[in-house]
């Protein structure tokens, strides 16, 4: 920026140029004198059809599982929203065919625990007094236990 304007960029570490520099994308320009912001929306990343739309769970929304025990979602119901508390207080839920972790106090989404691709055609079970999250493929009977990260969170940290 300068004394007249400030440009706001996003750094995409997954896209690199020929010199291995991360891609920069101009997102907005702030006019410091006028106090206005001009957004740049002509990038392919702004295709909102591909964006994750977050659902903030509410007790009244009819999908809260107060005592999850056994199957909480199956292949046919993964597009429905449901959420629950694990034994350790963490809040998990199925939303848009994936498992999401939510903040315990604000219920804001923290991150993806199991992606759509990983969850496809699997059943979701909460077992052992809500201490374990288990994914089962009903066709092959393959089973995966989803363990929390070292810090106690469940969402996956890819970077």
Short mmCIF file of N, CA and C in Angstrom, two decimals:
data_model
loop_
_atom_site.label_atom_id
_atom_site.label_comp_id
_atom_site.label_asym_id
_atom_site.label_seq_id
_atom_site.Cartn_x
_atom_site.Cartn_y
_atom_site.Cartn_z
N UNK A 1 0.80 -1.18 0.00
CA UNK A 1 0.00 0.00 0.00
C UNK A 1 0.85 1.26 0.00
N UNK A 2 0.15 2.35 0.03
CA UNK A 2 0.78 3.66 0.10
C UNK A 2 -0.14 4.58 0.91
N UNK A 3 0.10 5.87 0.87
CA UNK A 3 -0.70 6.78 1.68
C UNK A 3 -2.14 6.92 1.16
N UNK A 4 -2.39 6.46 -0.05
CA UNK A 4 -3.73 6.59 -0.64
C UNK A 4 -4.54 5.31 -0.58
N UNK A 5 -3.86 4.15 -0.68
CA UNK A 5 -4.62 2.90 -0.74
C UNK A 5 -3.83 1.74 -0.14
N UNK A 6 -4.56 0.69 0.15
CA UNK A 6 -3.99 -0.53 0.70
C UNK A 6 -4.58 -1.69 -0.08
N UNK A 7 -3.72 -2.57 -0.59
CA UNK A 7 -4.19 -3.74 -1.32
C UNK A 7 -4.12 -4.96 -0.41
N UNK A 8 -5.16 -5.79 -0.47
CA UNK A 8 -5.24 -6.99 0.35
C UNK A 8 -5.15 -8.20 -0.57
N UNK A 9 -4.18 -9.07 -0.27
CA UNK A 9 -3.91 -10.25 -1.10
C UNK A 9 -4.12 -11.53 -0.30
N UNK A 10 -4.39 -12.61 -1.03
CA UNK A 10 -4.39 -13.95 -0.47
C UNK A 10 -3.19 -14.67 -1.05
N UNK A 11 -2.47 -15.40 -0.20
CA UNK A 11 -1.34 -16.19 -0.66
C UNK A 11 -1.80 -17.64 -0.77
N UNK A 12 -1.71 -18.22 -1.96
CA UNK A 12 -2.08 -19.61 -2.18
C UNK A 12 -0.80 -20.42 -2.25
N UNK A 13 -0.49 -21.11 -1.17
CA UNK A 13 0.75 -21.89 -1.10
C UNK A 13 0.69 -23.16 -1.95
N UNK A 14 -0.49 -23.51 -2.44
CA UNK A 14 -0.66 -24.72 -3.24
C UNK A 14 -0.45 -24.46 -4.73
N UNK A 15 -0.47 -23.21 -5.14
CA UNK A 15 -0.22 -22.86 -6.54
C UNK A 15 1.09 -22.10 -6.61
N UNK A 16 1.97 -22.54 -7.48
CA UNK A 16 3.31 -21.94 -7.59
C UNK A 16 3.59 -21.54 -9.02
N UNK A 17 4.42 -20.49 -9.18
CA UNK A 17 4.84 -20.10 -10.52
C UNK A 17 6.13 -20.85 -10.88
N UNK A 18 6.71 -20.53 -12.03
CA UNK A 18 7.91 -21.24 -12.50
C UNK A 18 9.12 -21.07 -11.58
N UNK A 19 9.12 -20.03 -10.74
CA UNK A 19 10.21 -19.81 -9.78
C UNK A 19 9.89 -20.36 -8.39
N UNK A 20 8.82 -21.14 -8.29
CA UNK A 20 8.37 -21.76 -7.05
C UNK A 20 7.88 -20.73 -6.03
N UNK A 21 7.42 -19.57 -6.50
CA UNK A 21 6.82 -18.57 -5.62
C UNK A 21 5.33 -18.86 -5.49
N UNK A 22 4.79 -18.70 -4.29
CA UNK A 22 3.36 -18.91 -4.08
C UNK A 22 2.57 -17.88 -4.87
N UNK A 23 1.40 -18.30 -5.34
CA UNK A 23 0.53 -17.41 -6.12
C UNK A 23 -0.09 -16.36 -5.21
N UNK A 24 -0.08 -15.12 -5.67
CA UNK A 24 -0.75 -14.02 -4.96
C UNK A 24 -2.02 -13.67 -5.72
N UNK A 25 -3.09 -13.44 -4.97
CA UNK A 25 -4.35 -13.05 -5.59
C UNK A 25 -4.84 -11.77 -4.92
N UNK A 26 -5.05 -10.73 -5.71
CA UNK A 26 -5.58 -9.47 -5.19
C UNK A 26 -7.05 -9.68 -4.85
N UNK A 27 -7.41 -9.45 -3.59
CA UNK A 27 -8.79 -9.64 -3.15
C UNK A 27 -9.56 -8.33 -3.00
N UNK A 28 -8.86 -7.27 -2.59
CA UNK A 28 -9.55 -6.01 -2.37
C UNK A 28 -8.55 -4.87 -2.34
N UNK A 29 -9.05 -3.69 -2.64
CA UNK A 29 -8.26 -2.47 -2.52
C UNK A 29 -9.04 -1.50 -1.64
N UNK A 30 -8.37 -1.01 -0.60
CA UNK A 30 -8.99 -0.04 0.30
C UNK A 30 -8.52 1.36 -0.07
N UNK A 31 -9.45 2.26 -0.27
CA UNK A 31 -9.14 3.66 -0.48
C UNK A 31 -9.09 4.30 0.90
N UNK A 32 -7.89 4.64 1.37
CA UNK A 32 -7.71 5.14 2.72
C UNK A 32 -8.26 6.54 2.93
N UNK A 33 -8.37 7.32 1.87
CA UNK A 33 -8.89 8.68 1.99
C UNK A 33 -10.41 8.68 2.00
N UNK A 34 -11.01 7.84 1.14
CA UNK A 34 -12.47 7.79 1.05
C UNK A 34 -13.08 6.82 2.06
N UNK A 35 -12.26 5.88 2.55
CA UNK A 35 -12.77 4.89 3.49
C UNK A 35 -13.62 3.83 2.83
N UNK A 36 -13.34 3.54 1.57
CA UNK A 36 -14.12 2.54 0.84
C UNK A 36 -13.25 1.34 0.50
N UNK A 37 -13.93 0.24 0.18
CA UNK A 37 -13.24 -0.99 -0.22
C UNK A 37 -13.83 -1.44 -1.55
N UNK A 38 -12.93 -1.76 -2.49
CA UNK A 38 -13.35 -2.32 -3.77
C UNK A 38 -12.87 -3.77 -3.82
N UNK A 39 -13.83 -4.70 -3.92
CA UNK A 39 -13.50 -6.12 -3.95
C UNK A 39 -13.23 -6.57 -5.38
N UNK A 40 -12.29 -7.48 -5.54
CA UNK A 40 -11.97 -8.07 -6.84
C UNK A 40 -12.56 -9.47 -6.84
N UNK A 41 -13.59 -9.69 -7.65
CA UNK A 41 -14.32 -10.96 -7.60
C UNK A 41 -14.22 -11.75 -8.91
N UNK A 42 -13.20 -11.49 -9.72
CA UNK A 42 -13.13 -12.15 -11.02
C UNK A 42 -12.20 -13.36 -11.04
N UNK A 43 -11.89 -13.92 -9.89
CA UNK A 43 -11.01 -15.07 -9.81
C UNK A 43 -11.83 -16.35 -9.75
N UNK A 44 -11.31 -17.44 -10.31
CA UNK A 44 -12.02 -18.72 -10.29
C UNK A 44 -12.27 -19.22 -8.87
N UNK A 45 -11.47 -18.77 -7.90
CA UNK A 45 -11.67 -19.17 -6.50
C UNK A 45 -12.97 -18.62 -5.93
N UNK A 46 -13.59 -17.67 -6.61
CA UNK A 46 -14.83 -17.07 -6.13
C UNK A 46 -16.07 -17.78 -6.65
N UNK A 47 -15.90 -18.98 -7.20
CA UNK A 47 -17.04 -19.78 -7.64
C UNK A 47 -17.74 -20.30 -6.38
N UNK A 48 -18.74 -19.57 -5.91
CA UNK A 48 -19.37 -19.88 -4.64
C UNK A 48 -20.08 -21.22 -4.62
N UNK A 49 -20.37 -21.81 -5.77
CA UNK A 49 -20.99 -23.13 -5.81
C UNK A 49 -20.07 -24.18 -5.21
N UNK A 50 -18.75 -23.92 -5.22
CA UNK A 50 -17.79 -24.87 -4.68
C UNK A 50 -17.38 -24.57 -3.24
N UNK A 51 -17.94 -23.53 -2.65
CA UNK A 51 -17.58 -23.16 -1.29
C UNK A 51 -18.29 -24.04 -0.28
N UNK A 52 -17.67 -24.24 0.86
CA UNK A 52 -18.30 -24.94 1.98
C UNK A 52 -19.23 -23.95 2.66
N UNK A 53 -20.49 -24.34 2.84
CA UNK A 53 -21.41 -23.46 3.56
C UNK A 53 -21.56 -24.02 4.97
N UNK A 54 -21.23 -23.23 5.93
CA UNK A 54 -21.20 -23.70 7.31
C UNK A 54 -22.58 -23.62 7.94
N UNK A 55 -22.91 -24.67 8.66
CA UNK A 55 -24.13 -24.71 9.45
C UNK A 55 -23.71 -24.54 10.90
N UNK A 56 -24.27 -23.58 11.57
CA UNK A 56 -24.00 -23.40 13.00
C UNK A 56 -25.06 -24.20 13.74
N UNK A 57 -24.67 -25.28 14.42
CA UNK A 57 -25.66 -26.10 15.12
C UNK A 57 -26.39 -25.32 16.21
N UNK A 58 -27.67 -25.60 16.33
CA UNK A 58 -28.48 -25.02 17.39
C UNK A 58 -29.30 -26.13 18.01
N UNK A 59 -29.51 -26.07 19.31
CA UNK A 59 -30.26 -27.12 19.99
C UNK A 59 -31.66 -27.27 19.40
N UNK A 60 -32.26 -26.17 18.92
CA UNK A 60 -33.62 -26.20 18.42
C UNK A 60 -33.73 -26.71 16.98
N UNK A 61 -32.63 -26.96 16.30
CA UNK A 61 -32.73 -27.28 14.87
C UNK A 61 -33.15 -28.72 14.60
N UNK A 62 -33.35 -29.51 15.64
CA UNK A 62 -33.91 -30.83 15.46
C UNK A 62 -32.91 -31.90 15.07
N UNK A 63 -31.64 -31.57 15.01
CA UNK A 63 -30.66 -32.58 14.59
C UNK A 63 -29.61 -32.85 15.65
N UNK A 64 -29.80 -32.33 16.84
CA UNK A 64 -28.83 -32.57 17.92
C UNK A 64 -29.07 -33.96 18.49
N UNK A 65 -27.99 -34.74 18.65
CA UNK A 65 -28.06 -36.07 19.25
C UNK A 65 -27.52 -35.96 20.67
N UNK A 66 -28.39 -35.90 21.69
CA UNK A 66 -27.92 -35.66 23.05
C UNK A 66 -27.08 -36.79 23.62
N UNK A 67 -27.36 -38.02 23.26
CA UNK A 67 -26.57 -39.15 23.75
C UNK A 67 -26.29 -40.10 22.59
N UNK A 68 -25.34 -39.73 21.74
CA UNK A 68 -25.07 -40.59 20.58
C UNK A 68 -24.52 -41.94 21.03
N UNK A 69 -25.10 -42.99 20.49
CA UNK A 69 -24.64 -44.33 20.84
C UNK A 69 -24.92 -45.22 19.64
N UNK A 70 -23.89 -45.62 18.97
CA UNK A 70 -24.06 -46.44 17.76
C UNK A 70 -24.08 -45.58 16.52
N UNK A 71 -24.86 -45.99 15.54
CA UNK A 71 -24.87 -45.32 14.25
C UNK A 71 -25.52 -43.94 14.34
N UNK A 72 -24.78 -42.91 13.92
CA UNK A 72 -25.33 -41.55 13.90
C UNK A 72 -25.61 -41.08 12.48
N UNK A 73 -25.00 -41.75 11.49
CA UNK A 73 -25.27 -41.41 10.10
C UNK A 73 -24.90 -42.60 9.23
N UNK A 74 -25.62 -42.76 8.14
CA UNK A 74 -25.32 -43.84 7.21
C UNK A 74 -25.26 -43.26 5.80
N UNK A 75 -24.92 -44.08 4.84
CA UNK A 75 -24.72 -43.63 3.45
C UNK A 75 -25.90 -42.80 2.95
N UNK A 76 -27.12 -43.21 3.31
CA UNK A 76 -28.32 -42.53 2.82
C UNK A 76 -28.60 -41.21 3.54
N UNK A 77 -27.99 -41.00 4.70
CA UNK A 77 -28.31 -39.81 5.49
C UNK A 77 -27.16 -38.83 5.63
N UNK A 78 -26.06 -39.04 4.89
CA UNK A 78 -24.90 -38.17 5.05
C UNK A 78 -25.16 -36.75 4.58
N UNK A 79 -26.19 -36.53 3.76
CA UNK A 79 -26.48 -35.18 3.30
C UNK A 79 -27.31 -34.40 4.33
N UNK A 80 -27.78 -35.07 5.37
CA UNK A 80 -28.53 -34.40 6.42
C UNK A 80 -27.54 -33.87 7.46
N UNK A 81 -27.98 -32.87 8.20
CA UNK A 81 -27.13 -32.27 9.24
C UNK A 81 -27.50 -32.89 10.58
N UNK A 82 -26.51 -33.37 11.30
CA UNK A 82 -26.72 -33.79 12.69
C UNK A 82 -25.42 -33.52 13.44
N UNK A 83 -25.51 -33.32 14.74
CA UNK A 83 -24.32 -33.02 15.52
C UNK A 83 -24.48 -33.56 16.93
N UNK A 84 -23.34 -33.70 17.62
CA UNK A 84 -23.33 -34.31 18.94
C UNK A 84 -22.07 -33.90 19.69
N UNK A 85 -22.06 -34.15 20.98
CA UNK A 85 -20.88 -33.94 21.83
C UNK A 85 -20.19 -35.28 22.05
N UNK A 86 -18.89 -35.30 21.89
CA UNK A 86 -18.11 -36.46 22.26
C UNK A 86 -17.92 -36.44 23.78
N UNK A 87 -17.44 -37.52 24.34
CA UNK A 87 -17.23 -37.64 25.77
C UNK A 87 -16.28 -36.58 26.31
N UNK A 88 -15.30 -36.17 25.49
CA UNK A 88 -14.32 -35.17 25.93
C UNK A 88 -14.82 -33.73 25.76
N UNK A 89 -16.10 -33.56 25.36
CA UNK A 89 -16.67 -32.23 25.20
C UNK A 89 -16.58 -31.67 23.79
N UNK A 90 -15.80 -32.29 22.93
CA UNK A 90 -15.67 -31.81 21.55
C UNK A 90 -17.00 -31.98 20.83
N UNK A 91 -17.29 -31.06 19.93
CA UNK A 91 -18.55 -31.09 19.18
C UNK A 91 -18.24 -31.48 17.74
N UNK A 92 -18.84 -32.58 17.29
CA UNK A 92 -18.68 -33.05 15.92
C UNK A 92 -20.05 -33.11 15.26
N UNK A 93 -20.06 -33.08 13.94
CA UNK A 93 -21.32 -33.18 13.23
C UNK A 93 -21.12 -33.60 11.79
N UNK A 94 -22.18 -34.13 11.21
CA UNK A 94 -22.18 -34.46 9.79
C UNK A 94 -22.86 -33.31 9.07
N UNK A 95 -22.18 -32.76 8.08
CA UNK A 95 -22.70 -31.62 7.32
C UNK A 95 -22.14 -31.71 5.91
N UNK A 96 -23.01 -31.61 4.91
CA UNK A 96 -22.61 -31.67 3.49
C UNK A 96 -21.74 -32.90 3.20
N UNK A 97 -22.16 -34.05 3.71
CA UNK A 97 -21.48 -35.32 3.44
C UNK A 97 -20.05 -35.38 3.98
N UNK A 98 -19.77 -34.67 5.04
CA UNK A 98 -18.46 -34.72 5.67
C UNK A 98 -18.63 -34.52 7.17
N UNK A 99 -17.61 -34.86 7.93
CA UNK A 99 -17.68 -34.67 9.37
C UNK A 99 -16.88 -33.41 9.72
N UNK A 100 -17.51 -32.54 10.49
CA UNK A 100 -16.95 -31.24 10.83
C UNK A 100 -16.81 -31.15 12.35
N UNK A 101 -15.73 -30.49 12.82
CA UNK A 101 -15.60 -30.20 14.24
C UNK A 101 -16.00 -28.75 14.47
N UNK A 102 -16.76 -28.53 15.55
CA UNK A 102 -17.24 -27.20 15.91
C UNK A 102 -16.63 -26.75 17.23
N UNK A 103 -16.50 -25.45 17.41
CA UNK A 103 -16.02 -24.90 18.67
C UNK A 103 -17.03 -25.23 19.77
N UNK A 104 -16.53 -25.63 20.94
CA UNK A 104 -17.40 -26.06 22.03
C UNK A 104 -18.30 -24.95 22.56
N UNK A 105 -17.82 -23.70 22.53
CA UNK A 105 -18.60 -22.60 23.10
C UNK A 105 -19.46 -21.89 22.06
N UNK A 106 -18.86 -21.52 20.92
CA UNK A 106 -19.58 -20.74 19.92
C UNK A 106 -20.26 -21.60 18.87
N UNK A 107 -19.90 -22.88 18.78
CA UNK A 107 -20.38 -23.81 17.76
C UNK A 107 -20.02 -23.37 16.34
N UNK A 108 -19.00 -22.52 16.23
CA UNK A 108 -18.49 -22.14 14.90
C UNK A 108 -17.67 -23.30 14.35
N UNK A 109 -17.72 -23.52 13.02
CA UNK A 109 -16.94 -24.62 12.45
C UNK A 109 -15.44 -24.37 12.61
N UNK A 110 -14.71 -25.39 13.05
CA UNK A 110 -13.26 -25.30 13.20
C UNK A 110 -12.53 -25.92 12.02
N UNK A 111 -13.07 -27.00 11.49
CA UNK A 111 -12.39 -27.65 10.37
C UNK A 111 -13.02 -28.99 10.05
N UNK A 112 -12.53 -29.57 8.98
CA UNK A 112 -13.03 -30.85 8.47
C UNK A 112 -12.31 -31.99 9.18
N UNK A 113 -13.07 -32.94 9.70
CA UNK A 113 -12.52 -34.12 10.34
C UNK A 113 -12.39 -35.24 9.31
N UNK A 114 -13.45 -35.47 8.53
CA UNK A 114 -13.46 -36.49 7.49
C UNK A 114 -14.06 -35.85 6.24
N UNK A 115 -13.33 -35.87 5.12
CA UNK A 115 -13.79 -35.24 3.89
C UNK A 115 -14.90 -36.06 3.22
N UNK A 116 -15.55 -35.43 2.25
CA UNK A 116 -16.60 -36.12 1.48
C UNK A 116 -16.05 -37.39 0.83
N UNK A 117 -14.87 -37.29 0.27
CA UNK A 117 -14.27 -38.44 -0.40
C UNK A 117 -13.99 -39.57 0.59
N UNK A 118 -13.47 -39.23 1.77
CA UNK A 118 -13.15 -40.23 2.78
C UNK A 118 -14.41 -40.86 3.39
N UNK A 119 -15.50 -40.10 3.43
CA UNK A 119 -16.72 -40.56 4.08
C UNK A 119 -17.66 -41.31 3.13
N UNK A 120 -17.42 -41.17 1.84
CA UNK A 120 -18.32 -41.74 0.84
C UNK A 120 -18.62 -43.22 1.12
N UNK A 121 -19.91 -43.54 1.13
CA UNK A 121 -20.41 -44.91 1.32
C UNK A 121 -20.05 -45.53 2.66
N UNK A 122 -19.77 -44.72 3.67
CA UNK A 122 -19.44 -45.26 4.99
C UNK A 122 -20.50 -44.84 6.00
N UNK A 123 -20.63 -45.64 7.02
CA UNK A 123 -21.49 -45.31 8.15
C UNK A 123 -20.65 -44.67 9.24
N UNK A 124 -21.29 -43.78 10.02
CA UNK A 124 -20.61 -43.08 11.11
C UNK A 124 -21.20 -43.58 12.42
N UNK A 125 -20.33 -44.07 13.29
CA UNK A 125 -20.76 -44.55 14.60
C UNK A 125 -20.01 -43.81 15.69
N UNK A 126 -20.71 -43.54 16.78
CA UNK A 126 -20.09 -43.02 17.99
C UNK A 126 -20.28 -44.12 19.03
N UNK A 127 -19.16 -44.62 19.57
CA UNK A 127 -19.22 -45.78 20.45
C UNK A 127 -18.43 -45.55 21.74
N UNK A 128 -18.51 -46.51 22.63
CA UNK A 128 -17.75 -46.51 23.88
C UNK A 128 -18.06 -45.26 24.71
N UNK A 129 -19.36 -45.03 24.95
CA UNK A 129 -19.81 -43.87 25.74
C UNK A 129 -19.34 -42.55 25.14
N UNK A 130 -19.44 -42.44 23.83
CA UNK A 130 -19.07 -41.22 23.09
C UNK A 130 -17.58 -40.90 23.19
N UNK A 131 -16.75 -41.92 23.35
CA UNK A 131 -15.30 -41.71 23.40
C UNK A 131 -14.65 -41.96 22.06
N UNK A 132 -15.31 -42.68 21.15
CA UNK A 132 -14.67 -43.05 19.89
C UNK A 132 -15.61 -42.79 18.71
N UNK A 133 -15.01 -42.34 17.63
CA UNK A 133 -15.70 -42.12 16.36
C UNK A 133 -15.20 -43.18 15.40
N UNK A 134 -16.12 -43.94 14.82
CA UNK A 134 -15.75 -45.07 13.97
C UNK A 134 -16.46 -44.94 12.62
N UNK A 135 -15.73 -45.20 11.55
CA UNK A 135 -16.29 -45.21 10.20
C UNK A 135 -16.27 -46.65 9.71
N UNK A 136 -17.39 -47.11 9.14
CA UNK A 136 -17.48 -48.47 8.65
C UNK A 136 -18.03 -48.47 7.23
N UNK A 137 -17.37 -49.22 6.36
CA UNK A 137 -17.88 -49.45 5.01
C UNK A 137 -18.79 -50.67 5.09
N UNK A 138 -20.11 -50.51 4.91
CA UNK A 138 -21.02 -51.64 5.08
C UNK A 138 -20.83 -52.74 4.04
N UNK A 139 -20.26 -52.43 2.90
CA UNK A 139 -20.05 -53.44 1.85
C UNK A 139 -18.84 -54.32 2.16
N UNK A 140 -17.73 -53.70 2.57
CA UNK A 140 -16.49 -54.45 2.80
C UNK A 140 -16.25 -54.74 4.28
N UNK A 141 -17.01 -54.07 5.14
CA UNK A 141 -16.85 -54.14 6.59
C UNK A 141 -15.50 -53.60 7.07
N UNK A 142 -14.82 -52.82 6.20
CA UNK A 142 -13.60 -52.14 6.63
C UNK A 142 -13.98 -51.11 7.69
N UNK A 143 -13.15 -50.97 8.71
CA UNK A 143 -13.44 -50.08 9.81
C UNK A 143 -12.25 -49.16 10.06
N UNK A 144 -12.54 -47.91 10.38
CA UNK A 144 -11.50 -46.93 10.72
C UNK A 144 -11.94 -46.19 11.97
N UNK A 145 -11.05 -46.11 12.93
CA UNK A 145 -11.30 -45.32 14.13
C UNK A 145 -10.65 -43.96 13.93
N UNK A 146 -11.43 -42.91 14.12
CA UNK A 146 -10.91 -41.55 13.98
C UNK A 146 -10.42 -41.10 15.34
N UNK A 147 -9.11 -40.91 15.45
CA UNK A 147 -8.50 -40.50 16.71
C UNK A 147 -8.33 -38.99 16.74
N UNK A 148 -8.41 -38.39 17.92
CA UNK A 148 -8.13 -36.96 18.01
C UNK A 148 -6.65 -36.68 17.77
N UNK A 149 -6.36 -35.43 17.42
CA UNK A 149 -4.97 -34.98 17.25
C UNK A 149 -4.30 -34.89 18.62
N UNK A 150 -3.00 -34.64 18.63
CA UNK A 150 -2.26 -34.53 19.90
C UNK A 150 -2.83 -33.44 20.81
N UNK A 151 -3.37 -32.37 20.20
CA UNK A 151 -3.91 -31.27 21.01
C UNK A 151 -5.35 -31.52 21.46
N UNK A 152 -5.91 -32.68 21.10
CA UNK A 152 -7.27 -33.02 21.51
C UNK A 152 -8.33 -32.69 20.48
N UNK A 153 -7.99 -31.89 19.48
CA UNK A 153 -8.95 -31.55 18.43
C UNK A 153 -9.06 -32.74 17.46
N UNK A 154 -10.13 -32.72 16.67
CA UNK A 154 -10.33 -33.80 15.69
C UNK A 154 -10.06 -33.33 14.26
N UNK A 155 -10.22 -32.03 13.99
CA UNK A 155 -10.12 -31.58 12.59
C UNK A 155 -8.70 -31.75 12.07
N UNK A 156 -8.62 -32.02 10.79
CA UNK A 156 -7.35 -32.33 10.15
C UNK A 156 -6.60 -31.08 9.78
N UNK A 157 -5.33 -31.09 10.11
CA UNK A 157 -4.44 -29.97 9.81
C UNK A 157 -3.53 -30.41 8.67
N UNK A 158 -3.76 -29.86 7.48
CA UNK A 158 -3.05 -30.31 6.29
C UNK A 158 -1.78 -29.52 6.02
N UNK A 159 -1.60 -28.38 6.63
CA UNK A 159 -0.41 -27.59 6.35
C UNK A 159 0.47 -27.51 7.57
#
